[in-house]
Amino acid sequence: SQTIHQWPATLVQPVGSPLSLECTVEGTSNPNLYWYRQAAGRGLQLLFYSVGIGQISSEVPQNLSASRPQDRQFILSSKKLLLSDSGFYLCAWSEDYGYTFGSGTRLTVV
Amino acid sequence: GNSVTQMEGPVTLSEEAFLTINCTYTATGYPSLFWYVQYPGEGLQLLLKATKADDKGSNKGFEATYRKETTSFHLEKGSVQVSDSAVYFCALSDLDYKLSFGAGTTVTVRA
């Protein structure tokens, strides 16, 4: 069966520090992968998506970047975090209109 | 572009009350429609979906019908429980497989 792992579950980071969130999927090959962010009191916003290794599309300009070094690995990064980067980050994969979300990472930038 | 407009919350109900959360969409093609639920402290879970007009998605007592003529996908449950307290998101996906979400509706059910 397909599973998706996302870590860490919670993270508190100081402003200006780097960020690396990792997401891996199992039980599928060549999935479409996504990073979404849910800011406090707001809906989900698509940040990045990837249709294959090394292929990243950015939906909105921001302080973040994404990489896909392996077929089933998707990484969200930042060189210097801003206060506005705080939020709930969700990784997801899709196949034929089916979406599976990870359990999310709650990031607080202080 | 695609967009989803969802009834604003928060919504507070008593147990066994009827719940409706309105959702309308704008899409250039023929999207699939979804309702996702986020329980406190957890990630998103798919609640139900419909992939074409007049389809009805149902799960856990919740229902939603894909209405192309009114571009709507309203979520309903006839008798809510305390365990239904959560944030509900309406979403759509078109041929590009990307999900567009509504802002979410927080539902609180009181015993």
CSV table of C-alpha atoms in Angstrom, one decimal:
chain,number,residue,atom,x,y,z
A,1,SER,CA,0.0,0.0,0.0
A,2,GLN,CA,1.1,3.6,-0.6
A,3,THR,CA,2.3,5.6,2.4
A,4,ILE,CA,3.7,9.1,2.8
A,5,HIS,CA,6.1,10.1,5.5
A,6,GLN,CA,6.7,13.7,6.5
A,7,TRP,CA,9.0,15.0,9.3
A,8,PRO,CA,9.4,16.6,11.7
A,9,ALA,CA,5.9,17.0,13.1
A,10,THR,CA,6.7,20.3,14.8
A,11,LEU,CA,9.6,22.7,14.4
A,12,VAL,CA,10.5,26.0,16.1
A,13,GLN,CA,13.2,28.0,14.3
A,14,PRO,CA,14.7,31.5,14.8
A,15,VAL,CA,14.4,34.1,12.1
A,16,GLY,CA,17.3,33.9,9.6
A,17,SER,CA,17.9,30.2,10.2
A,18,PRO,CA,17.8,27.6,7.4
A,19,LEU,CA,15.0,25.1,6.9
A,20,SER,CA,14.8,21.6,5.5
A,21,LEU,CA,11.5,19.6,5.6
A,22,GLU,CA,11.5,16.1,4.1
A,23,CYS,CA,8.8,14.0,2.5
A,24,THR,CA,9.1,10.5,1.2
A,25,VAL,CA,6.5,8.2,-0.3
A,26,GLU,CA,6.4,4.4,-0.5
A,27,GLY,CA,4.5,2.0,-2.6
A,28,THR,CA,4.3,4.0,-5.8
A,29,SER,CA,6.6,5.1,-8.5
A,30,ASN,CA,6.9,8.4,-10.4
A,31,PRO,CA,4.2,10.1,-8.3
A,32,ASN,CA,3.3,13.8,-8.7
A,33,LEU,CA,4.4,15.4,-5.4
A,34,TYR,CA,3.2,18.7,-3.8
A,35,TRP,CA,4.1,21.0,-1.0
A,36,TYR,CA,1.1,23.0,0.5
A,37,ARG,CA,1.1,25.6,3.2
A,38,GLN,CA,-1.7,26.5,5.6
A,39,ALA,CA,-1.2,29.8,7.3
A,40,ALA,CA,-3.0,30.5,10.5
A,41,GLY,CA,-6.7,31.1,9.8
A,42,ARG,CA,-6.3,30.6,6.1
A,43,GLY,CA,-6.8,27.8,3.6
A,44,LEU,CA,-4.2,25.8,1.8
A,45,GLN,CA,-1.9,27.3,-0.7
A,46,LEU,CA,0.0,25.2,-3.2
A,47,LEU,CA,3.7,26.1,-3.0
A,48,PHE,CA,5.5,23.7,-5.3
A,49,TYR,CA,4.7,20.6,-7.4
A,50,SER,CA,6.9,18.1,-9.1
A,51,VAL,CA,6.1,15.6,-11.9
A,52,GLY,CA,9.5,13.9,-11.8
A,53,ILE,CA,13.1,13.9,-10.5
A,54,GLY,CA,14.6,17.4,-10.7
A,55,GLN,CA,11.4,18.9,-12.1
A,56,ILE,CA,10.0,21.6,-9.8
A,57,SER,CA,7.3,24.1,-10.5
A,58,SER,CA,6.8,27.1,-8.2
A,59,GLU,CA,3.3,28.4,-7.8
A,60,VAL,CA,4.0,31.6,-5.8
A,61,PRO,CA,7.1,33.7,-5.4
A,62,GLN,CA,8.5,33.2,-1.9
A,63,ASN,CA,11.4,32.6,0.4
A,64,LEU,CA,11.3,28.9,-0.1
A,65,SER,CA,12.6,26.4,-2.6
A,66,ALA,CA,12.0,22.7,-3.3
A,67,SER,CA,14.0,19.9,-4.6
A,68,ARG,CA,13.3,16.3,-5.8
A,69,PRO,CA,16.6,14.4,-5.6
A,70,GLN,CA,15.0,11.0,-5.9
A,71,ASP,CA,11.8,9.7,-7.4
A,72,ARG,CA,10.0,9.4,-4.0
A,73,GLN,CA,11.7,12.2,-2.1
A,74,PHE,CA,10.6,15.8,-2.0
A,75,ILE,CA,12.4,18.4,0.1
A,76,LEU,CA,11.3,21.9,1.1
A,77,SER,CA,14.0,24.3,2.0
A,78,SER,CA,14.9,27.9,2.9
A,79,LYS,CA,18.2,29.6,3.4
A,80,LYS,CA,16.9,32.2,5.8
A,81,LEU,CA,13.5,31.9,7.4
A,82,LEU,CA,11.2,34.8,7.8
A,83,LEU,CA,8.4,35.3,10.4
A,84,SER,CA,5.9,35.0,7.6
A,85,ASP,CA,7.1,31.5,6.8
A,86,SER,CA,5.3,30.2,9.9
A,87,GLY,CA,2.5,27.8,9.1
A,88,PHE,CA,1.5,24.2,8.7
A,89,TYR,CA,3.2,22.5,5.8
A,90,LEU,CA,1.7,19.5,4.1
A,91,CYS,CA,3.3,17.2,1.6
A,92,ALA,CA,1.1,15.3,-0.8
A,93,TRP,CA,1.3,12.9,-3.7
A,94,SER,CA,-1.3,12.2,-6.4
A,95,GLU,CA,-2.0,9.5,-8.9
A,96,ASP,CA,-5.1,9.6,-11.2
A,97,TYR,CA,-7.0,12.2,-9.1
A,98,GLY,CA,-6.3,10.4,-5.9
A,99,TYR,CA,-4.4,12.5,-3.3
A,100,THR,CA,-2.7,11.4,-0.2
A,101,PHE,CA,-1.4,13.9,2.4
A,102,GLY,CA,1.3,13.6,4.9
A,103,SER,CA,0.6,14.4,8.6
A,104,GLY,CA,2.1,17.8,8.2
A,105,THR,CA,4.8,19.9,9.9
A,106,ARG,CA,3.9,22.8,12.1
A,107,LEU,CA,6.6,25.4,11.7
A,108,THR,CA,6.9,28.4,14.0
A,109,VAL,CA,9.5,31.0,13.2
A,110,VAL,CA,10.4,33.1,16.2
B,1,GLY,CA,-8.1,30.0,-13.4
B,2,ASN,CA,-9.7,27.6,-11.0
B,3,SER,CA,-11.0,28.7,-7.7
B,4,VAL,CA,-13.2,27.5,-4.8
B,5,THR,CA,-15.4,29.6,-2.6
B,6,GLN,CA,-16.4,28.1,0.6
B,7,MET,CA,-18.9,29.1,3.3
B,8,GLU,CA,-17.2,31.0,6.0
B,9,GLY,CA,-17.2,29.8,9.6
B,10,PRO,CA,-16.9,29.1,12.3
B,11,VAL,CA,-20.0,27.0,12.6
B,12,THR,CA,-21.2,25.8,16.0
B,13,LEU,CA,-23.9,23.1,16.2
B,14,SER,CA,-25.4,20.8,18.8
B,15,GLU,CA,-25.2,17.1,18.5
B,16,GLU,CA,-27.7,15.5,16.1
B,17,ALA,CA,-28.2,18.9,14.3
B,18,PHE,CA,-28.1,19.1,10.4
B,19,LEU,CA,-24.9,20.4,8.9
B,20,THR,CA,-24.5,22.1,5.5
B,21,ILE,CA,-21.4,23.7,4.3
B,22,ASN,CA,-21.7,25.5,1.0
B,23,CYS,CA,-19.1,25.3,-1.7
B,24,THR,CA,-19.1,26.7,-5.2
B,25,TYR,CA,-16.3,26.6,-7.8
B,26,THR,CA,-15.0,28.2,-10.9
B,27,ALA,CA,-13.1,26.0,-13.4
B,28,THR,CA,-12.2,26.2,-17.0
B,29,GLY,CA,-12.6,22.5,-17.6
B,30,TYR,CA,-14.5,19.6,-16.0
B,31,PRO,CA,-12.9,19.3,-12.6
B,32,SER,CA,-13.1,16.6,-10.0
B,33,LEU,CA,-14.4,17.8,-6.6
B,34,PHE,CA,-13.4,16.9,-3.1
B,35,TRP,CA,-14.1,17.4,0.5
B,36,TYR,CA,-11.2,17.1,2.9
B,37,VAL,CA,-11.4,17.0,6.7
B,38,GLN,CA,-8.7,18.1,9.1
B,39,TYR,CA,-9.2,16.9,12.7
B,40,PRO,CA,-7.5,18.8,15.5
B,41,GLY,CA,-3.7,18.3,15.4
B,42,GLU,CA,-3.8,16.1,12.3
B,43,GLY,CA,-3.2,16.4,8.6
B,44,LEU,CA,-5.8,16.3,5.8
B,45,GLN,CA,-7.9,13.3,5.1
B,46,LEU,CA,-10.1,12.8,2.0
B,47,LEU,CA,-13.7,12.7,3.2
B,48,LEU,CA,-15.4,12.2,-0.2
B,49,LYS,CA,-15.1,13.0,-3.8
B,50,ALA,CA,-17.1,13.2,-7.1
B,51,THR,CA,-15.5,13.1,-10.5
B,52,LYS,CA,-18.3,14.1,-12.8
B,53,ALA,CA,-21.6,16.0,-12.9
B,54,ASP,CA,-24.5,14.5,-10.8
B,55,ASP,CA,-22.1,12.1,-9.0
B,56,LYS,CA,-22.8,11.9,-5.3
B,57,GLY,CA,-19.8,11.3,-2.9
B,58,SER,CA,-20.6,9.9,0.5
B,59,ASN,CA,-18.6,8.8,3.5
B,60,LYS,CA,-19.2,8.6,7.3
B,61,GLY,CA,-22.7,10.0,6.9
B,62,PHE,CA,-21.6,13.0,4.8
B,63,GLU,CA,-22.8,13.6,1.3
B,64,ALA,CA,-22.1,16.0,-1.5
B,65,THR,CA,-23.5,16.1,-5.0
B,66,TYR,CA,-21.6,17.5,-8.0
B,67,ARG,CA,-24.0,20.1,-9.5
B,68,LYS,CA,-22.6,21.4,-12.8
B,69,GLU,CA,-25.5,23.7,-13.4
B,70,THR,CA,-24.9,25.6,-10.2
B,71,THR,CA,-21.2,24.9,-10.0
B,72,SER,CA,-21.7,23.7,-6.5
B,73,PHE,CA,-20.6,20.8,-4.2
B,74,HIS,CA,-22.3,21.4,-0.9
B,75,LEU,CA,-21.5,19.1,2.0
B,76,GLU,CA,-24.3,17.8,4.2
B,77,LYS,CA,-24.8,15.6,7.2
B,78,GLY,CA,-28.1,14.8,8.7
B,79,SER,CA,-27.0,14.3,12.3
B,80,VAL,CA,-23.6,15.5,13.5
B,81,GLN,CA,-21.6,14.1,16.4
B,82,VAL,CA,-19.0,15.7,18.6
B,83,SER,CA,-16.4,13.7,16.7
B,84,ASP,CA,-17.3,15.6,13.6
B,85,SER,CA,-15.7,18.7,15.0
B,86,ALA,CA,-13.0,19.6,12.5
B,87,VAL,CA,-12.0,21.9,9.7
B,88,TYR,CA,-13.6,21.0,6.3
B,89,PHE,CA,-12.0,22.0,3.0
B,90,CYS,CA,-13.7,22.0,-0.4
B,91,ALA,CA,-11.3,21.4,-3.3
B,92,LEU,CA,-11.1,20.9,-7.0
B,93,SER,CA,-8.7,19.3,-9.3
B,94,ASP,CA,-8.5,19.7,-13.0
B,95,LEU,CA,-6.4,18.0,-15.7
B,96,ASP,CA,-3.2,19.4,-14.2
B,97,TYR,CA,-3.8,17.3,-11.0
B,98,LYS,CA,-3.2,20.3,-8.8
B,99,LEU,CA,-5.7,20.9,-6.0
B,100,SER,CA,-7.3,24.3,-5.4
B,101,PHE,CA,-8.7,24.6,-1.9
B,102,GLY,CA,-11.3,26.7,-0.3
B,103,ALA,CA,-10.4,28.6,2.8
B,104,GLY,CA,-11.8,26.0,5.1
B,105,THR,CA,-14.8,25.9,7.5
B,106,THR,CA,-14.3,25.2,11.2
B,107,VAL,CA,-17.1,23.2,12.6
B,108,THR,CA,-17.6,22.7,16.3
B,109,VAL,CA,-20.2,20.2,17.6
B,110,ARG,CA,-21.3,20.6,21.2
B,111,ALA,CA,-22.7,17.7,23.3
